[in-house]
Tab-separated table of C-alpha atoms in Angstrom:
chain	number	residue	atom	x	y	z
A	1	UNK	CA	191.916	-143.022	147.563
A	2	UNK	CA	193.800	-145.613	149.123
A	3	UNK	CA	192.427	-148.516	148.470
A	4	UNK	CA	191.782	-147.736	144.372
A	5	UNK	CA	196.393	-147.139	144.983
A	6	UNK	CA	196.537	-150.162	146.543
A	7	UNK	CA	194.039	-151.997	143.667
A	8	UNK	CA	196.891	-150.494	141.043
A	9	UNK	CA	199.591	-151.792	143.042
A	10	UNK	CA	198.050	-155.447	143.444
A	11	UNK	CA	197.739	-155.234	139.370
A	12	UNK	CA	200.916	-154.043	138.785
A	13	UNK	CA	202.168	-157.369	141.279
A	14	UNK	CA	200.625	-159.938	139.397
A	15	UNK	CA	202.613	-158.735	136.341
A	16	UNK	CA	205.747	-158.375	137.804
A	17	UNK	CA	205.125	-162.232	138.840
A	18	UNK	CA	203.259	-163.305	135.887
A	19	UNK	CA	206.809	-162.445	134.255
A	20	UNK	CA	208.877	-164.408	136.800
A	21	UNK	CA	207.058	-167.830	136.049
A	22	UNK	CA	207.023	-167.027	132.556
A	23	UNK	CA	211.014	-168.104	132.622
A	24	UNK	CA	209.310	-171.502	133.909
A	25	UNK	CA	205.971	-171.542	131.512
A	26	UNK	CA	205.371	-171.474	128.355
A	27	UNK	CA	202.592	-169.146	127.941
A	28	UNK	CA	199.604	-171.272	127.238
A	29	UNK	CA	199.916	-173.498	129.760
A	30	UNK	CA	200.859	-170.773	132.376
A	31	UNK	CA	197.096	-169.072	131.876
A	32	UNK	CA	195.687	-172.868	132.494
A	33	UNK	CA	197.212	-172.948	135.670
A	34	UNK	CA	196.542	-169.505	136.799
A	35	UNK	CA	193.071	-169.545	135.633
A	36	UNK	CA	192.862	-172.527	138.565
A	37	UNK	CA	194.412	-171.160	141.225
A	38	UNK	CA	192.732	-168.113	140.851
A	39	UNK	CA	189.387	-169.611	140.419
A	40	UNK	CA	190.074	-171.293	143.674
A	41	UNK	CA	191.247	-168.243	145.384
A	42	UNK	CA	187.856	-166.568	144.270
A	43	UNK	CA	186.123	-168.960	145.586
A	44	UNK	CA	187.505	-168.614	148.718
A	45	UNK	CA	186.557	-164.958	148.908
A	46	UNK	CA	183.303	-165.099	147.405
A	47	UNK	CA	181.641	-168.002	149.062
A	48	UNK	CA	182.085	-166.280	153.131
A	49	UNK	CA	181.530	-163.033	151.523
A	50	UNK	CA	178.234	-163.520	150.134
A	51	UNK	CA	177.414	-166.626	152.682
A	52	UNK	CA	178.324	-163.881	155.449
A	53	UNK	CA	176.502	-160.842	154.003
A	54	UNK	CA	179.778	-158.828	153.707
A	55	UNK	CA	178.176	-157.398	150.632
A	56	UNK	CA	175.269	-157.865	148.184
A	57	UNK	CA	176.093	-159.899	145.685
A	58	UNK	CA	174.671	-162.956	145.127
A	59	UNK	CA	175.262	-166.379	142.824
A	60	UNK	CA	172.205	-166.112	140.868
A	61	UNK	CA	172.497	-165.101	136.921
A	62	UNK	CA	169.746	-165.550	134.479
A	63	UNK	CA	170.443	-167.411	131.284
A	64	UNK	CA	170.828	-164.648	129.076
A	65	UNK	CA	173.528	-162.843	131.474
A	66	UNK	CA	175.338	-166.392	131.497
A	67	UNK	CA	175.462	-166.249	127.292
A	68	UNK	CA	176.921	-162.665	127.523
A	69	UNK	CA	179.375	-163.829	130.836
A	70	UNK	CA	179.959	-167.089	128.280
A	71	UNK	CA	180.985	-164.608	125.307
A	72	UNK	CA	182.847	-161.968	127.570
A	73	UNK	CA	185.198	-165.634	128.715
A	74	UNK	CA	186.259	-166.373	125.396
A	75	UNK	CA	187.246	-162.805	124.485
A	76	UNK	CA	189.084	-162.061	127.875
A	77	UNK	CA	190.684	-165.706	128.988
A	78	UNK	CA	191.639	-167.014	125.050
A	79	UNK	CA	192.497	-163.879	122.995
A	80	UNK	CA	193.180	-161.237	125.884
A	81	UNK	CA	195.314	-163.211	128.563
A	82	UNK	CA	196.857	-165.458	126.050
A	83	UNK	CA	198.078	-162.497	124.083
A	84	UNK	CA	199.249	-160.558	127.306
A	85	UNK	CA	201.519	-163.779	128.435
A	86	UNK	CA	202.654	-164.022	124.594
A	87	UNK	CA	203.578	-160.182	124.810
A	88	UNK	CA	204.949	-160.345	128.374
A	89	UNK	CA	207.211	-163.447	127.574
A	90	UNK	CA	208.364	-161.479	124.251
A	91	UNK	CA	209.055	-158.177	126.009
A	92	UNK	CA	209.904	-156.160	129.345
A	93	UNK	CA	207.018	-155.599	131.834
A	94	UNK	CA	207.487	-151.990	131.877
A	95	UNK	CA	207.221	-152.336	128.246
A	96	UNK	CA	203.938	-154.004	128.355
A	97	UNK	CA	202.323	-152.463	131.280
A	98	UNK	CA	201.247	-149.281	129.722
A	99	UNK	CA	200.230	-150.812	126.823
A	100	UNK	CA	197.626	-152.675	128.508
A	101	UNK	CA	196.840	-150.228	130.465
A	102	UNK	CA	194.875	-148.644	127.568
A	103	UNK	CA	191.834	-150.987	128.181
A	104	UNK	CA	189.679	-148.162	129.381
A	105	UNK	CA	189.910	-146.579	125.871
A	106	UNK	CA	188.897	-149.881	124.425
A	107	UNK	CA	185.900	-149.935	126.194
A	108	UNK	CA	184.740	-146.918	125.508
A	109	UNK	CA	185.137	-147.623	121.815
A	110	UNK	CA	183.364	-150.746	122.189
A	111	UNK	CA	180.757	-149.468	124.070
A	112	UNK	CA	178.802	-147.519	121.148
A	113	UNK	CA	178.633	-150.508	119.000
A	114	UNK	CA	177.937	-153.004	122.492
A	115	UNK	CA	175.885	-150.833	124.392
A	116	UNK	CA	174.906	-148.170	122.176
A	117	UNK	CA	176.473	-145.618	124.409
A	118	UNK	CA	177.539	-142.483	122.428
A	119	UNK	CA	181.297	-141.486	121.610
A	120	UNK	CA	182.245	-138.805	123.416
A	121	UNK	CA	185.073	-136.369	121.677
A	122	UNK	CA	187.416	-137.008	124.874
A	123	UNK	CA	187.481	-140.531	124.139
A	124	UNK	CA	188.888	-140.163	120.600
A	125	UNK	CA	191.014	-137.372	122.195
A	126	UNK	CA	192.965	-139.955	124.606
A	127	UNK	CA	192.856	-142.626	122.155
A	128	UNK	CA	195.039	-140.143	119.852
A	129	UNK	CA	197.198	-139.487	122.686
A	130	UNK	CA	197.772	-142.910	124.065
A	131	UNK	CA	198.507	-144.193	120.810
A	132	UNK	CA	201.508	-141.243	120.148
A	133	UNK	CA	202.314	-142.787	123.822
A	134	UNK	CA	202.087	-146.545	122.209
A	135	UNK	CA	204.197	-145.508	119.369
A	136	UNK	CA	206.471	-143.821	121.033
A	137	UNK	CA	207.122	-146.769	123.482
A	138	UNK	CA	207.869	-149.246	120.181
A	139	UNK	CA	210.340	-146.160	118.893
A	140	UNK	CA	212.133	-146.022	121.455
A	141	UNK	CA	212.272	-149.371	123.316
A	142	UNK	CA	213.359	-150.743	119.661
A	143	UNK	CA	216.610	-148.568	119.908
A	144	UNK	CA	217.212	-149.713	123.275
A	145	UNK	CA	219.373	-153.036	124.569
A	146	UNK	CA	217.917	-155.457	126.894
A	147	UNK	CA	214.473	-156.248	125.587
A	148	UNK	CA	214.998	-159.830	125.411
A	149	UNK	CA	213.190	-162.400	127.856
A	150	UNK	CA	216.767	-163.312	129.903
A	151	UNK	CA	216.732	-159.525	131.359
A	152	UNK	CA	214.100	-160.993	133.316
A	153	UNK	CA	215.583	-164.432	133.915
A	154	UNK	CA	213.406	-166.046	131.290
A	155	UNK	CA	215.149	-168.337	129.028
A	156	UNK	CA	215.003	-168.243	125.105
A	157	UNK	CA	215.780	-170.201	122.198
A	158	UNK	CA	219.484	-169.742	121.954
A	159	UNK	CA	218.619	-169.234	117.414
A	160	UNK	CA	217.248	-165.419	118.722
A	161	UNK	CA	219.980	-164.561	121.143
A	162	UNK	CA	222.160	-161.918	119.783
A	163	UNK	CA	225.841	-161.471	120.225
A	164	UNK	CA	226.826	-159.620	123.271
A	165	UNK	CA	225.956	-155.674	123.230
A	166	UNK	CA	223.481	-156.345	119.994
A	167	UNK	CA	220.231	-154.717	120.464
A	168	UNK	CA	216.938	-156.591	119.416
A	169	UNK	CA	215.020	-156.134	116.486
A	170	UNK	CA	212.487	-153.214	115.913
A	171	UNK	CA	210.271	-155.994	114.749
A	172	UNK	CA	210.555	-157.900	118.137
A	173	UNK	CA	209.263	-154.627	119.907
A	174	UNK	CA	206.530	-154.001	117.405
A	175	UNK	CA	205.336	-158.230	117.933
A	176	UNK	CA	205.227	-157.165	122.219
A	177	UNK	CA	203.371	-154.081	121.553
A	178	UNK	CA	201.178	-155.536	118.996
A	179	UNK	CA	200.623	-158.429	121.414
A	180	UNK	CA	199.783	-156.202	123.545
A	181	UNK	CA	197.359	-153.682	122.184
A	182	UNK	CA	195.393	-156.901	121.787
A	183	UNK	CA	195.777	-157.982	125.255
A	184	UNK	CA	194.282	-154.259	125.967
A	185	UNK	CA	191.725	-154.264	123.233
A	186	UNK	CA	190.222	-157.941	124.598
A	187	UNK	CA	190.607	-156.271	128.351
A	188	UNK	CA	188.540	-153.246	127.219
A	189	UNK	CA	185.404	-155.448	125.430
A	190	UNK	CA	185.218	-158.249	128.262
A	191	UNK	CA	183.930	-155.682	130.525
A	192	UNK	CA	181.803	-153.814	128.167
A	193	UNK	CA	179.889	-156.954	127.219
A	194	UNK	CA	179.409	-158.063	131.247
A	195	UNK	CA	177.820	-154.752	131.643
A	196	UNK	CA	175.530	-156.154	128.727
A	197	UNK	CA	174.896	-158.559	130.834
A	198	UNK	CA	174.461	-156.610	134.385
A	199	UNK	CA	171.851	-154.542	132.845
A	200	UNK	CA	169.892	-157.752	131.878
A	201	UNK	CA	169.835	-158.917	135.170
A	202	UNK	CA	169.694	-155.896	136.871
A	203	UNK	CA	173.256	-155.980	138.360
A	204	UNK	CA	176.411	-157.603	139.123
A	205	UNK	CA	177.034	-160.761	140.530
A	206	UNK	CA	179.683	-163.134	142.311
A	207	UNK	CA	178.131	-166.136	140.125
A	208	UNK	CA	178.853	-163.653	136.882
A	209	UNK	CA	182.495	-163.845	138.068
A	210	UNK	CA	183.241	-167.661	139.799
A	211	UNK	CA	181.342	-168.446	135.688
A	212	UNK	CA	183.743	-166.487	134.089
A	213	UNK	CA	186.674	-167.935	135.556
A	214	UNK	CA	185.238	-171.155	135.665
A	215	UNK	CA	184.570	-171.059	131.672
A	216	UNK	CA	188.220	-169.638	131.603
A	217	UNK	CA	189.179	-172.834	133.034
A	218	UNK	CA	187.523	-174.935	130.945
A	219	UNK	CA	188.184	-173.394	127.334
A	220	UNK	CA	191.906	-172.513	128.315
A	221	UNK	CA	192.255	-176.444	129.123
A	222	UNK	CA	191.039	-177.573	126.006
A	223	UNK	CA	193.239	-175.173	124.316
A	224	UNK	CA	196.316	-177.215	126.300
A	225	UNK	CA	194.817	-180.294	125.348
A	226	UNK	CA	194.772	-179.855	121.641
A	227	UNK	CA	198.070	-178.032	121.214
A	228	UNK	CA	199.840	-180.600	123.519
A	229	UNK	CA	202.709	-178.555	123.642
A	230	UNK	CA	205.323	-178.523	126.478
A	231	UNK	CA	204.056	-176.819	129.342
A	232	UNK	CA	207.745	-175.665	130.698
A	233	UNK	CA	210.206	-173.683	128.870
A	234	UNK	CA	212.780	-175.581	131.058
A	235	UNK	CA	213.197	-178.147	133.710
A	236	UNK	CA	212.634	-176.503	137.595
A	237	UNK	CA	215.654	-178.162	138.677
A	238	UNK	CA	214.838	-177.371	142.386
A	239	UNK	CA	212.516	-174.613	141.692
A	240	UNK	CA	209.516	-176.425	142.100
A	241	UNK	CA	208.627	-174.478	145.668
A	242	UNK	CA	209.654	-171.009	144.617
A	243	UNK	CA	207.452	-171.697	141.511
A	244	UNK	CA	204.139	-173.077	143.637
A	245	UNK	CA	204.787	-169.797	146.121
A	246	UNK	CA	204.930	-168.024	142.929
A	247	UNK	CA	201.805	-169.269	141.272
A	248	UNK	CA	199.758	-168.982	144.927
A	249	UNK	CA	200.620	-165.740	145.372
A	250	UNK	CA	199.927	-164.741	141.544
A	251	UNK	CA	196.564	-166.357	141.629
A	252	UNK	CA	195.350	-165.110	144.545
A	253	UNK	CA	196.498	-161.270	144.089
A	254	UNK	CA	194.174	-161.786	140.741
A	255	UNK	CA	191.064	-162.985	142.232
A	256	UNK	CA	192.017	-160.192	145.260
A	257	UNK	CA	191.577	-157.375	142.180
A	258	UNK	CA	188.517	-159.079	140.977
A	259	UNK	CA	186.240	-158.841	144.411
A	260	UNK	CA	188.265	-155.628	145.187
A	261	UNK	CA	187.826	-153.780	141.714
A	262	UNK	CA	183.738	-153.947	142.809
A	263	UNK	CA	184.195	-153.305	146.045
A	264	UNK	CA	186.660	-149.875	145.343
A	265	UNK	CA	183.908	-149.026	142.724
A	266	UNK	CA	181.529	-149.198	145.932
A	267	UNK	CA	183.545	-147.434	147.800
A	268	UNK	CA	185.020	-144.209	145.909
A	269	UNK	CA	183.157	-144.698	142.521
A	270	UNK	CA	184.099	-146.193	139.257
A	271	UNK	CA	185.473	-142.818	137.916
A	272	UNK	CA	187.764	-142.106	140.370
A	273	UNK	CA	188.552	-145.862	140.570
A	274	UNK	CA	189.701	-146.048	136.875
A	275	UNK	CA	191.706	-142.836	136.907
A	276	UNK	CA	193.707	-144.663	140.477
A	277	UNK	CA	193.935	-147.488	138.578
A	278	UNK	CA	195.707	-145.763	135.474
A	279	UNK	CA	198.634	-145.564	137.758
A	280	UNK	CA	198.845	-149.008	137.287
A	281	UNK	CA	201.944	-149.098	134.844
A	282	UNK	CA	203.997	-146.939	137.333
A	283	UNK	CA	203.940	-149.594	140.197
A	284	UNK	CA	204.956	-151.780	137.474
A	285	UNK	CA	207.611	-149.967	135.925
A	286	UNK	CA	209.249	-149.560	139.403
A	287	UNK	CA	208.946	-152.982	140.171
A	288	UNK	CA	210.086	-153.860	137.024
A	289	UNK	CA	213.232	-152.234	137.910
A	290	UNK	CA	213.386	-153.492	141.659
A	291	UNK	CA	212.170	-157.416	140.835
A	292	UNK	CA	212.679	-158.264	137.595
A	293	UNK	CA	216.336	-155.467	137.285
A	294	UNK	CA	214.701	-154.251	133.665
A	295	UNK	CA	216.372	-151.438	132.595
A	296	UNK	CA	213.756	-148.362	132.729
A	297	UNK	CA	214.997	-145.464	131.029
A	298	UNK	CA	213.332	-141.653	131.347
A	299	UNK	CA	211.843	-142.539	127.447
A	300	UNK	CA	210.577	-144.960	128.425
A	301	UNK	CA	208.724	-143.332	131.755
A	302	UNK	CA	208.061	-140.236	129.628
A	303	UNK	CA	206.373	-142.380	127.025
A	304	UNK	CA	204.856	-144.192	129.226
A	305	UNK	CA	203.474	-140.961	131.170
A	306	UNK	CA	201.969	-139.388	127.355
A	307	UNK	CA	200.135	-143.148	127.102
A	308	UNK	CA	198.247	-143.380	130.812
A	309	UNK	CA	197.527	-139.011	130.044
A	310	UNK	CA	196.031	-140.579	126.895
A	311	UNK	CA	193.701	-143.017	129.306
A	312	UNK	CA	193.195	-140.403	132.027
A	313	UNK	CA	191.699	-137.747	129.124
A	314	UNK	CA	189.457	-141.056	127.776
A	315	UNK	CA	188.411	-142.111	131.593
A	316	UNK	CA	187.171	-137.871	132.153
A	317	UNK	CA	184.889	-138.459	129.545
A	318	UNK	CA	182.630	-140.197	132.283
A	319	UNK	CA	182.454	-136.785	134.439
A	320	UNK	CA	182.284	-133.972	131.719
């Protein structure tokens, strides 16, 4: 029980810092350099782990598990991550949070037409649910003050800064919740379609994940390299250590989910492991309020609390 608490709480830490160095990075270029620390970081864990026999997996993948790991990259690192950053650097992290935090309902809806699983009636009955939650979240957060980026110290074009004690566009809410639900959506397939491939080979692997995040490296680069945008939002003006600390820790509490997400699964089973996890957006929410000093409302908990009972009722389709 523990440990799939503690996986939640390591998730909801890489958002709360994902949304500090977004008031250094533009969002783009902030999933580049995340995608290499954490790529490092895995590597670290994986390599003594599997060298050392501290579990079973191995590097070895066959070709067709590589195309699906291939496919699964483009889906989570371009459109999923890219759209959470966009949606993160738009809106509040306890905005965002449970939003994303739908991604087990995704799957489930992808995996009739991936895996030709069958749709079970509990999954369509927490995807009605968590959506009310969804909606409810852009009601309410677009009636409330604060939702702009410099709540959270992150700096924005001064053309969309309103005069003091304006509130922000419904529009603006609707773009961070749109965001996203695609962030979530992306988040939900990925997994489904590396399942494709861990049937084809029989299992998971650590080479299905360093490939991943080494393909997320690679396609996420050449993204930077044709939009050859700015990569800062603002100069660091002697932030530069705060920022590396920042980035080290991210990175490495994101390839700490990865080998830990399997390992939890191991340990207390991937039911029980998803419905810890949906707790996710609570840790965040808190440290929202702690870290980032968001203002968190009871609508927006209450919401917030409809759209995870929305994944929980999706996630018990697994053990009815």
């Amino acid at each position: 029980m523990l440990v799939g608490l503690f996986l939640a709480a390591d998730w909801a830490l890489v958002v709360v810092l994902n949304k500090r160095l977004l008031a250094f990075f533009e969002p783009l270029p902030l999933n580049l350099v995340l995608r290499v620390v954490t790529l490092g970081a895995l590597l670290g864990m994986t390599v003594p782990m599997t060298v050392l026999g501290w579990w079973d997996l191995g590097f070895g993948l066959s070709a067709g598990a590589a195309g699906y790991i291939a496919v699964s990259a483009v889906i989570t690192w371009v459109f999923a991550f890219n759209a959470y950053y966009s949606a993160l650097r738009k809106g509040r992290a306890s905005v965002v949070a449970p939003v994303t935090a739908t991604d087990p309902i995704w799957a489930a809806l992808f995996a009739p037409l991936v895996l030709g699983a069958g749709l079970d009636p509990l999954v369509v009955a927490g995807l009605v649910v968590a959506t009310a939650g969804v909606a409810l979240i852009a009601h309410w957060t677009s009636r409330t003050a604060g939702e702009l980026p410099e709540a959270a110290g992150v700096p924005a074009p001064a053309a969309v800064v309103p005069a003091a004690g304006a509130e922000r566009a419904p529009a603006g809410v609707l773009s961070t919740v749109t965001l996203a639900a695609v962030a979530a959506a992306g988040w939900g397939l990925g997994p489904v379609i590396i399942e494709a491939a861990e049937n084809l080979d029989g299992g998971a692997s650590a080479g299905m994940m360093v490939l991943s995040h080494l393909l997320g490296v690679l396609l996420v680069g050449g993204m930077v390299l044709i939009r050859r945008g700015p990569f800062l939002t603002a100069p660091l003006s002697g932030n530069g250590r705060r920022v590396v600390l920042l980035l080290l820790a991210s990175g490495i509490l994101e390839a700490l989910f990865a080998v830990l997400y399997y390992l939890t699964i191991e340990v207390i089973g991937a039911v029980l492991t998803l419905l810890l996890g949906a707790t996710s957006p609570l840790f965040t929410i808190v440290g929202s309020a702690v870290i980032l000093k968001e203002r968190v409302d009871r609508r927006l908990i209450a919401a917030s609390l409809v759209t995870m009972g929305g994944v929980v009722i999706a996630i018990l389709a697994r053990v009815v």
